[in-house]
PDB file of C-alpha atoms in Angstrom:
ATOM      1  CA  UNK A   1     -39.616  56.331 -10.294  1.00 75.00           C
ATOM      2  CA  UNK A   2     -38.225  55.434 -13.881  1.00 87.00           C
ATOM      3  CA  UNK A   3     -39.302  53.350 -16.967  1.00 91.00           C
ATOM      4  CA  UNK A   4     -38.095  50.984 -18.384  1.00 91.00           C
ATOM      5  CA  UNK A   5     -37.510  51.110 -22.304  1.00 90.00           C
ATOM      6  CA  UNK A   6     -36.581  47.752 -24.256  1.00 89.00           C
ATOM      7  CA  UNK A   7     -36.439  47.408 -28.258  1.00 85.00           C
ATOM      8  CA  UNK A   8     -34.211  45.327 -30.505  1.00 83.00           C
ATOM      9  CA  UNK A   9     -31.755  47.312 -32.727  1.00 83.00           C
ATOM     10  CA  UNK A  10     -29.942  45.838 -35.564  1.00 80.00           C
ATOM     11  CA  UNK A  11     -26.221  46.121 -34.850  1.00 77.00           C
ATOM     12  CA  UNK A  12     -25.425  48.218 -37.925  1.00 79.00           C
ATOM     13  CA  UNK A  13     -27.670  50.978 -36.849  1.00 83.00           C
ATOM     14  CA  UNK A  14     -26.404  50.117 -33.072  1.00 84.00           C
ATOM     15  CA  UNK A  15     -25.149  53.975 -32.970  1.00 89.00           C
ATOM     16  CA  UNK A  16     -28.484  55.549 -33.646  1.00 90.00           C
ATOM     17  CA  UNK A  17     -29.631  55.708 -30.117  1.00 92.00           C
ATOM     18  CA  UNK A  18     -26.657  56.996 -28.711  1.00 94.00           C
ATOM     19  CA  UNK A  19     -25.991  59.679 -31.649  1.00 94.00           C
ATOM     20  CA  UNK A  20     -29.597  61.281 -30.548  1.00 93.00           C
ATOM     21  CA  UNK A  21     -28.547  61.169 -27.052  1.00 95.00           C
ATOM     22  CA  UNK A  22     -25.508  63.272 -27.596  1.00 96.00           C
ATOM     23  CA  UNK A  23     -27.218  65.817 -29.758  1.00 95.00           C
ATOM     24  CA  UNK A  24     -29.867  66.359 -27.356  1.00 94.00           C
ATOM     25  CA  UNK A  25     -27.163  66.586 -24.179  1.00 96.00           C
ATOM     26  CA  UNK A  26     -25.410  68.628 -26.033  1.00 96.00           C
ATOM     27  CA  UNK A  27     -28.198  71.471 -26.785  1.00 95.00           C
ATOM     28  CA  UNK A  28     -28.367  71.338 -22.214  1.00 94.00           C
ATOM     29  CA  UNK A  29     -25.030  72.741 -21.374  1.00 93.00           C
ATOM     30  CA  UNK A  30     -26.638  71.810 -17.570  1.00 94.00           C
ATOM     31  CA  UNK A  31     -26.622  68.080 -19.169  1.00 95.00           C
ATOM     32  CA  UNK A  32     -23.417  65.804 -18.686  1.00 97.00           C
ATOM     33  CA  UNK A  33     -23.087  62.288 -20.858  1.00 97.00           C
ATOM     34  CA  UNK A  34     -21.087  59.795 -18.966  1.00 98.00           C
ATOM     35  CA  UNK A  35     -19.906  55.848 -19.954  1.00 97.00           C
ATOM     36  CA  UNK A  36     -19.266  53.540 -17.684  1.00 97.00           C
ATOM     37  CA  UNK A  37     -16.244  51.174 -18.268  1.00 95.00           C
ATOM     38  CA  UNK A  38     -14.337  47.848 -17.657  1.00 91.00           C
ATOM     39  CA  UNK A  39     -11.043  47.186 -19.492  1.00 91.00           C
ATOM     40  CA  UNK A  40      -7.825  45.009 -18.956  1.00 88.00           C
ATOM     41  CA  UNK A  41      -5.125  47.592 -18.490  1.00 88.00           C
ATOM     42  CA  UNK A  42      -5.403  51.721 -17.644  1.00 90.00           C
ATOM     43  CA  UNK A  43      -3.879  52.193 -20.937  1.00 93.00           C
ATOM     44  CA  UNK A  44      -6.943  50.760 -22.840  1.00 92.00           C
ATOM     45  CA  UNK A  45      -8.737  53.934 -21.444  1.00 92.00           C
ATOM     46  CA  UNK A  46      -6.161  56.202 -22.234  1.00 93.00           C
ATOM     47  CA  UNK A  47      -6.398  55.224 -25.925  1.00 93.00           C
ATOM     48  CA  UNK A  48     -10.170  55.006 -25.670  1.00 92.00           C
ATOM     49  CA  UNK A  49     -10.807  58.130 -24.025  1.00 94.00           C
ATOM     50  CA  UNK A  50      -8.182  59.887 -26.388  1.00 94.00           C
ATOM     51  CA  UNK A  51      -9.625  58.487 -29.132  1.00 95.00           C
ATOM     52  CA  UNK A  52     -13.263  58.937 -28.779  1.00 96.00           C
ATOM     53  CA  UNK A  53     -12.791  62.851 -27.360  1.00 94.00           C
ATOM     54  CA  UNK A  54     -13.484  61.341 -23.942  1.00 95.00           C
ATOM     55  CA  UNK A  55     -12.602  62.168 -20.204  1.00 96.00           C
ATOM     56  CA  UNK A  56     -11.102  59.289 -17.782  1.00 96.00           C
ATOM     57  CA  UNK A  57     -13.235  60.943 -14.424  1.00 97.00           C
ATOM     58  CA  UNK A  58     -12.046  57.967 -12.283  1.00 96.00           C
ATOM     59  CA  UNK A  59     -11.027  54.534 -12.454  1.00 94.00           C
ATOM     60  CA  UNK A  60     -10.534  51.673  -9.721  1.00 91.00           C
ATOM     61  CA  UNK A  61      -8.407  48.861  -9.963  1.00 88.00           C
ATOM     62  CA  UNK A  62      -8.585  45.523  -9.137  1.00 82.00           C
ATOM     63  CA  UNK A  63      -5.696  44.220  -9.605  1.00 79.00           C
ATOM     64  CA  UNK A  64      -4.316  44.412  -6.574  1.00 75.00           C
ATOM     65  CA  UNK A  65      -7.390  43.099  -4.572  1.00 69.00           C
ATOM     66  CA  UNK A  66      -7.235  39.756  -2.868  1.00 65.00           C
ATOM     67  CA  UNK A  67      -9.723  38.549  -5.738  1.00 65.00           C
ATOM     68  CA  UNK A  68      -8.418  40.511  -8.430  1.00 61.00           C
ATOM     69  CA  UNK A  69      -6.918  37.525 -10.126  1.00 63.00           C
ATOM     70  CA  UNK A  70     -10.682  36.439 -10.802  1.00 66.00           C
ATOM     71  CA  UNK A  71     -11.571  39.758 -13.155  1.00 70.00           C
ATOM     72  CA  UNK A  72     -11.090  39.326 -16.672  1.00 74.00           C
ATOM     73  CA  UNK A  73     -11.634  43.161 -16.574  1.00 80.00           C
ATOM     74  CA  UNK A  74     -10.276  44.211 -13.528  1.00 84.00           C
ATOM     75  CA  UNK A  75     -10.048  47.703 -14.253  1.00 88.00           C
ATOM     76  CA  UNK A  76     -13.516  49.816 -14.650  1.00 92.00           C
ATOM     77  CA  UNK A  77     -13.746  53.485 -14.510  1.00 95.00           C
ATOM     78  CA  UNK A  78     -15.946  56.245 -15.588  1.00 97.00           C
ATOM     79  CA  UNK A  79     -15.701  58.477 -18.729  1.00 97.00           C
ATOM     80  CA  UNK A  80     -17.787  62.168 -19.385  1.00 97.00           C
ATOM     81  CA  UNK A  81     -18.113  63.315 -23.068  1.00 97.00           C
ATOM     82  CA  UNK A  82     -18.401  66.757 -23.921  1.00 96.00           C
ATOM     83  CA  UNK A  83     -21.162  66.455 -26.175  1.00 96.00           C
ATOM     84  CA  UNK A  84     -20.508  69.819 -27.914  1.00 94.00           C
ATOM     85  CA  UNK A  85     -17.304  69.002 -29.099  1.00 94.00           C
ATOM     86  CA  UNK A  86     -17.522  67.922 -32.386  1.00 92.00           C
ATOM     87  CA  UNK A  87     -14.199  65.700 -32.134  1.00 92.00           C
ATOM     88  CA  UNK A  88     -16.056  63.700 -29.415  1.00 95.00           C
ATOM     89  CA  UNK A  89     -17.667  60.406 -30.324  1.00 95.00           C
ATOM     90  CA  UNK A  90     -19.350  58.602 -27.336  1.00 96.00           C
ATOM     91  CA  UNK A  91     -21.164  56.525 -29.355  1.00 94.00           C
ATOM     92  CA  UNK A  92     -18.051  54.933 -31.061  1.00 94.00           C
ATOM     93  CA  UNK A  93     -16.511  55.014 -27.746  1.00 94.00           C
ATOM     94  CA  UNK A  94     -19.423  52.563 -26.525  1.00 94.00           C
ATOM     95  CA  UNK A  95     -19.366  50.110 -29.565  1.00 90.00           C
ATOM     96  CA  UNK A  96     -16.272  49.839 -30.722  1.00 85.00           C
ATOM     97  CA  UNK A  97     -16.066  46.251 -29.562  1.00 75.00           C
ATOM     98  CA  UNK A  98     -18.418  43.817 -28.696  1.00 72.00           C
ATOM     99  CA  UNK A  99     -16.904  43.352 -25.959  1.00 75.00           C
ATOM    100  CA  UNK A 100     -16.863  46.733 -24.690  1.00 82.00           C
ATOM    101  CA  UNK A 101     -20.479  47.731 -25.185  1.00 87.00           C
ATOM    102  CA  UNK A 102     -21.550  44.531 -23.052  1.00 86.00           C
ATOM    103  CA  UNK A 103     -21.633  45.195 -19.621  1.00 86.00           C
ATOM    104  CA  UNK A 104     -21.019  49.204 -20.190  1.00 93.00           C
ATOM    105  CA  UNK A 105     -23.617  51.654 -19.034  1.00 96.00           C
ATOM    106  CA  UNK A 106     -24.488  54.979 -20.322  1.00 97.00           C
ATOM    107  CA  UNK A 107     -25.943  57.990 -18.042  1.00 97.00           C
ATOM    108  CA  UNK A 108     -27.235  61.326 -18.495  1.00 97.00           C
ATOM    109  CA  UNK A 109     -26.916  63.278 -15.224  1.00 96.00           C
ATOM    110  CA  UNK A 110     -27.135  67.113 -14.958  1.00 95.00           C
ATOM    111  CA  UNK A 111     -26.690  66.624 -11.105  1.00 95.00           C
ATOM    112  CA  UNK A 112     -22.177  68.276 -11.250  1.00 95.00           C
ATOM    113  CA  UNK A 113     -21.944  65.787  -8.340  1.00 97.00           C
ATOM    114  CA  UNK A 114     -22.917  62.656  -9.711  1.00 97.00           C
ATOM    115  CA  UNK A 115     -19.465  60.944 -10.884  1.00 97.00           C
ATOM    116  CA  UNK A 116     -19.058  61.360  -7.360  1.00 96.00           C
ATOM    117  CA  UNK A 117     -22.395  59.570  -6.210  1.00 96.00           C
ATOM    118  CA  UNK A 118     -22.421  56.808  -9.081  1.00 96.00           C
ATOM    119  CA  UNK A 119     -18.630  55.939  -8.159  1.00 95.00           C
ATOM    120  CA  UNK A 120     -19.564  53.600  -4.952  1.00 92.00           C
ATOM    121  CA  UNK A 121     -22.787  52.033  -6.655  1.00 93.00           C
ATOM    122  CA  UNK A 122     -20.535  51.459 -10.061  1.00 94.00           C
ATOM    123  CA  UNK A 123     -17.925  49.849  -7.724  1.00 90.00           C
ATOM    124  CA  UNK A 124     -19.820  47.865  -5.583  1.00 89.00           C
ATOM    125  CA  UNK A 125     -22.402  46.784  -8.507  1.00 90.00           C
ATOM    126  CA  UNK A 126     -19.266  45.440 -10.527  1.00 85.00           C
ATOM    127  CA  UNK A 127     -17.727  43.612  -7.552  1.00 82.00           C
ATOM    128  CA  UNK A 128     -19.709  43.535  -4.426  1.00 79.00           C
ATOM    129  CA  UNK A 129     -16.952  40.770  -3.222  1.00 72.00           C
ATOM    130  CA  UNK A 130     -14.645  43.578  -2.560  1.00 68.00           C
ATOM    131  CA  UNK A 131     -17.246  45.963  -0.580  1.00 69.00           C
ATOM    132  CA  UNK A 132     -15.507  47.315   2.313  1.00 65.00           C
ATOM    133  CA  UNK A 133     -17.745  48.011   5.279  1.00 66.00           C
ATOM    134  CA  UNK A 134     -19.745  46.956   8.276  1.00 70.00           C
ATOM    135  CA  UNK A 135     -22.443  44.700   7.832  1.00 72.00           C
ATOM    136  CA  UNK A 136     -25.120  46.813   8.602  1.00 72.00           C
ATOM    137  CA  UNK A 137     -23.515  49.317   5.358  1.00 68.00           C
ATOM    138  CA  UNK A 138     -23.729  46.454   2.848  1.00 68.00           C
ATOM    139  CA  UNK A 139     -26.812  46.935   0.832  1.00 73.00           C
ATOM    140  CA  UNK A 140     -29.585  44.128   1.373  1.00 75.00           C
ATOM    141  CA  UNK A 141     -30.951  44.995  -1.988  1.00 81.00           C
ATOM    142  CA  UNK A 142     -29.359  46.361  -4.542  1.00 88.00           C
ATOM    143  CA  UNK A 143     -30.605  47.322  -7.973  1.00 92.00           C
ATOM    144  CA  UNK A 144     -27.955  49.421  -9.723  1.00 94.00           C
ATOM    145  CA  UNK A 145     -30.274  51.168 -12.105  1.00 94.00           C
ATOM    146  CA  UNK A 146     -32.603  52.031  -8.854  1.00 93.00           C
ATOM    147  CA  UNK A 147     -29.485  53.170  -7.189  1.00 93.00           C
ATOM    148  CA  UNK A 148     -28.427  55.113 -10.104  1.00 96.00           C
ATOM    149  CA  UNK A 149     -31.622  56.977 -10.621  1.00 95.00           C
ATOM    150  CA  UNK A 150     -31.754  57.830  -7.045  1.00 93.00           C
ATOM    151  CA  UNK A 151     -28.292  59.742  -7.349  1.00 94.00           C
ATOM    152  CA  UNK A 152     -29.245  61.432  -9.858  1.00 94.00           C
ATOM    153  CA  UNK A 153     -29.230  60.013 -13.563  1.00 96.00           C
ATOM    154  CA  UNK A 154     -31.926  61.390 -15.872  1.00 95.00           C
ATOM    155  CA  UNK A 155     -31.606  57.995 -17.783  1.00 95.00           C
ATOM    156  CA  UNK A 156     -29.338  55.427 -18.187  1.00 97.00           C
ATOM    157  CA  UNK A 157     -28.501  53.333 -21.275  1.00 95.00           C
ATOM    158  CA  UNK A 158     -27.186  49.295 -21.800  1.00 94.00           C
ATOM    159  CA  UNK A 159     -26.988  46.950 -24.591  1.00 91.00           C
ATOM    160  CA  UNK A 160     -27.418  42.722 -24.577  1.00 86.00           C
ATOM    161  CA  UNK A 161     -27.737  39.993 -26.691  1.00 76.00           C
ATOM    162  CA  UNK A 162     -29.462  37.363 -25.146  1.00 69.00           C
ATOM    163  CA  UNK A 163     -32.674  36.525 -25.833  1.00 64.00           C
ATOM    164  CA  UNK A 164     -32.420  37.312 -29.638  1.00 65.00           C
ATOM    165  CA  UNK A 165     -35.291  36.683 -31.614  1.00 64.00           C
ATOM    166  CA  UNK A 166     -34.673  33.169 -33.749  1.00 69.00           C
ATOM    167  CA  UNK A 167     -32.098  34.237 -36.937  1.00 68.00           C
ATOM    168  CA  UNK A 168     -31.596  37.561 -35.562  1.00 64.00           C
ATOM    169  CA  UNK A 169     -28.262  36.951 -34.095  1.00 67.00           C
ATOM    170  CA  UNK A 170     -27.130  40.304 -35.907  1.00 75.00           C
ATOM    171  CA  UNK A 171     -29.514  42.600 -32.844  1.00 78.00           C
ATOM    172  CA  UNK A 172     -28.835  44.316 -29.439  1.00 82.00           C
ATOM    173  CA  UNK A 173     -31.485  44.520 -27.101  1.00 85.00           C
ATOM    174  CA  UNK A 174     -31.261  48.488 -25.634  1.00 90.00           C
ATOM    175  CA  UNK A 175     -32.767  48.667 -22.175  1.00 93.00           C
ATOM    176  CA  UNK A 176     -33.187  52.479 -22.143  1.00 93.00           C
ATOM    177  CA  UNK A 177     -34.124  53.647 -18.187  1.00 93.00           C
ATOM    178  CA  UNK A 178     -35.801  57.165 -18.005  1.00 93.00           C
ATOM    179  CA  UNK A 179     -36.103  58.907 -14.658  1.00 91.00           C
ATOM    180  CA  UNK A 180     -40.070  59.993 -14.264  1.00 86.00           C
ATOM    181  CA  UNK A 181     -39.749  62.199 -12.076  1.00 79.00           C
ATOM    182  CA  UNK A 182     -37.590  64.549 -13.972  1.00 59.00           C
ATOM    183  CA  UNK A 183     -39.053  66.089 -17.409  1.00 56.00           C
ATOM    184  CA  UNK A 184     -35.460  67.500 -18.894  1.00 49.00           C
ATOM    185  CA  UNK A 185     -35.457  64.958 -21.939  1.00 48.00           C
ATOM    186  CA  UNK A 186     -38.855  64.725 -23.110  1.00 43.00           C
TER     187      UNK A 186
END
């Protein structure tokens, strides 16, 4: 199905991964380079997104949930890059916080219906409290990266920091996922 990539990456080089990435997507004009987000406020995209040469695909709110009270980023949404635009920087996009590169997710898709596929598993992977459905439509098992791959993601990208190696606290840990059954990227 996929595999599984992990290596440690010291934070000032944190941008090399994703700065290959977008060169590669954007030699593909079939290729599309999408972030997944979570921010406070809608506005915090609308900087981001105008920032970083990025477009705000959709976004869901929690807000106005019965447990939105509980997010301390109740607003997530998803973001495509145009790759071959030099003004557009997903890389920065992703790290320019610590904050906002933990618990983001890059994907590589060159499926044109995939924001559309991802958007459920996104929503329901952030906050599966708020699914909305029968019983029987509530995933038993649910493995987002799985999920992801199966609509249609070529590979999909996260960073942590657990784990770090003793005196290392300046590392990510990149968990890079590559779809196997798909040979676009190699």
């Amino acid at each position: 199905m996929y595999s599984t990539y992990k290596f440690w990456r010291k934070k000032p080089d944190e941008k090399h991964m994703l700065t290959a990435l977008r060169h590669q997507v954007a030699q593909d004009a079939s290729l599309h380079f999408y972030i997944f987000f979570k921010f406070e406020t809608l506005q915090k995209f609308s900087d981001m997104t105008h920032q970083y040469g990025g477009a705000l695909l959709w976004h869901k709110d929690f807000t106005d949930t019965p447990l939105g009270f509980l997010f301390r980023k109740p607003i997530i949404g998803l973001v495509e890059f145009d790759c071959s635009d030099p003004k557009s920087d997903p890389a920065g996009a992703f790290f320019h916080s610590l904050n906002t590169a933990l618990g983001s997710r890059v994907m590589v898709s060159d499926d044109p219906t995939f924001p559309d596929k991802a958007k459920p598993l996104l929503t329901y992977d952030y906050s599966p409290a708020t699914f909305i459905g029968t019983e029987e439509e509530k995933p038993k098992t649910f493995n987002i990266t799985d999920e992801l791959i199966n609509a249609g993601a070529l590979l999909t990208y996260r960073v942590e920091i657990y784990d770090q190696p003793v005196g290392k606290a300046s590392y990510w840990m990149e968990f890079l996922c590559v779809n196997d059954s798909r040979d676009e990227l190699y």
